[in-house]
Coordinates of C-alpha atoms in Angstrom, one line a residue:
M1 CA 100.9 124.2 129.7
A2 CA 100.5 125.1 125.7
G3 CA 104.0 126.3 125.4
Q4 CA 106.0 124.0 128.0
N5 CA 107.5 120.9 126.6
L6 CA 106.4 118.3 129.3
H7 CA 107.5 115.0 129.1
L8 CA 104.4 113.1 131.1
H9 CA 105.6 109.7 130.6
P10 CA 105.9 108.4 133.8
S11 CA 109.0 106.6 133.3
T12 CA 110.9 109.9 132.3
P13 CA 113.2 111.5 134.8
T14 CA 111.0 114.7 134.0
A15 CA 107.5 113.3 135.5
R16 CA 109.2 111.4 138.4
E17 CA 111.3 114.5 139.5
N18 CA 109.0 116.8 139.4
P19 CA 105.5 115.9 141.4
A20 CA 104.0 119.0 139.8
N21 CA 104.3 117.1 136.3
F22 CA 103.2 114.0 137.8
Q23 CA 100.2 115.4 139.3
L24 CA 99.4 117.1 135.6
L25 CA 99.6 113.2 134.3
I26 CA 97.3 112.0 136.7
A27 CA 94.9 114.8 136.1
L28 CA 94.9 114.1 132.5
I29 CA 94.7 110.1 132.8
R30 CA 91.3 110.9 134.9
Y31 CA 90.0 113.7 132.9
F32 CA 90.4 111.6 129.3
L33 CA 89.0 108.1 131.3
Q34 CA 86.2 110.1 133.3
H35 CA 85.3 112.3 130.3
P36 CA 81.3 112.1 129.4
I37 CA 82.2 111.1 126.0
T38 CA 84.6 108.0 126.8
P39 CA 82.3 105.4 126.7
R40 CA 82.4 103.2 130.1
P41 CA 84.9 99.9 130.2
L42 CA 82.8 96.5 129.7
R43 CA 82.4 94.4 132.7
L44 CA 81.6 91.3 131.7
S45 CA 81.5 87.9 133.5
R46 CA 83.7 85.0 132.1
L47 CA 81.0 83.1 130.3
R48 CA 79.6 86.5 128.6
S49 CA 83.5 87.4 128.2
L50 CA 83.8 84.1 126.5
R51 CA 80.9 84.7 124.3
H52 CA 81.3 88.4 123.1
W53 CA 85.3 87.3 122.0
T54 CA 83.4 84.4 120.0
I55 CA 81.5 86.5 118.5
H56 CA 84.2 89.1 117.6
R57 CA 86.5 86.5 116.4
A58 CA 84.1 85.2 114.0
W59 CA 83.4 88.4 112.5
Q60 CA 87.1 89.0 112.0
L61 CA 87.4 85.7 110.5
Y62 CA 84.1 86.5 107.9
N63 CA 85.6 89.9 107.4
F64 CA 89.1 88.0 106.3
K65 CA 87.2 85.6 104.1
L66 CA 85.6 88.6 102.4
R67 CA 88.4 90.6 101.7
A68 CA 90.3 87.4 100.5
A69 CA 87.5 86.6 98.1
E70 CA 87.4 90.0 97.0
N71 CA 91.4 90.1 96.4
L72 CA 91.3 86.9 94.5
E73 CA 88.5 88.4 92.1
L74 CA 90.8 91.4 91.5
E75 CA 93.9 89.3 90.6
R76 CA 91.9 87.0 88.5
Q77 CA 90.5 90.0 86.6
Y78 CA 93.8 91.6 86.1
F79 CA 95.3 88.1 85.0
S80 CA 92.7 87.9 82.6
M81 CA 93.7 91.4 81.2
R82 CA 97.3 90.6 81.3
N83 CA 96.6 87.4 79.4
A84 CA 94.5 89.1 77.0
C85 CA 97.2 92.0 76.3
E86 CA 99.8 89.1 75.7
E87 CA 97.7 87.2 73.2
L88 CA 97.0 90.4 71.6
R89 CA 101.0 91.2 71.4
L90 CA 102.0 87.8 70.6
G91 CA 99.2 85.8 69.1
C92 CA 97.1 88.0 66.6
G93 CA 99.0 87.5 63.5
D94 CA 99.7 90.8 62.6
G95 CA 103.0 91.3 64.1
G96 CA 101.4 93.1 67.2
R97 CA 100.2 96.2 65.2
L98 CA 96.6 95.8 67.3
Y99 CA 98.5 95.6 70.6
R100 CA 100.4 99.1 69.9
Q101 CA 97.3 100.6 68.6
A102 CA 95.5 99.8 72.1
M103 CA 98.2 100.8 73.8
V104 CA 98.7 104.6 72.4
K105 CA 98.3 107.3 74.6
K106 CA 98.6 110.2 72.4
G107 CA 96.1 113.0 73.1
I108 CA 94.3 111.7 76.1
Y109 CA 95.2 114.3 78.4
G110 CA 94.6 117.4 76.5
G111 CA 91.5 116.9 74.2
L112 CA 91.5 119.6 72.0
K113 CA 94.7 121.5 72.6
A114 CA 96.7 118.1 72.0
E115 CA 95.9 118.9 68.4
K116 CA 97.3 122.1 67.9
G117 CA 101.0 120.9 68.8
R118 CA 100.9 121.3 72.7
E119 CA 101.0 118.2 75.1
G120 CA 97.7 118.9 76.7
G121 CA 96.9 119.4 80.2
V122 CA 96.3 117.0 83.0
P123 CA 93.7 114.2 83.3
I124 CA 90.6 114.9 84.1
E125 CA 90.9 112.5 87.0
Y126 CA 93.7 114.6 88.5
T127 CA 92.1 118.4 88.4
R128 CA 90.2 117.9 91.5
A129 CA 91.1 115.4 94.9
Q130 CA 88.9 112.5 94.9
T131 CA 86.6 112.7 97.8
D132 CA 83.6 110.6 98.9
T133 CA 81.7 113.6 99.2
P134 CA 80.7 116.8 96.8
P135 CA 82.5 119.9 97.1
R136 CA 81.0 122.4 99.6
D137 CA 80.5 125.1 96.9
G138 CA 79.1 123.0 94.2
W139 CA 79.8 124.0 90.4
D140 CA 81.4 127.6 89.7
H141 CA 79.7 128.6 86.6
E142 CA 81.2 131.9 86.4
W143 CA 84.8 130.5 86.1
R144 CA 87.3 131.4 83.3
R145 CA 90.5 130.6 82.4

């Protein structure tokens, strides 16, 4: 089965023409539906189904409102920062000098190497993929460049 190219969808000619493929399809469906890890389907009465749907919908609406409030707060922060930068650029009375100094990015990527005439390396944020968990190995104290 691993090396075969089986088209197991019931509407394909291969599944309809070859009974062995169709039986394989049925066996796979039964296997995944009756697998011990597969949770049993919910069998609810009409009233209980209505309660389940109502609670589920209320939870979805609650989460939507939380996400909308979070997005609104992020948008407010963004526009506040944008307005502050625009005020620095236009309204300080120094011709935008303070804004240009605030936006300078020289040497932030290389640290000491940038002072030696090289552009430096990579920002520290990009040296390792950002993950939610620490690495398995921990810190390698013996590593040298």
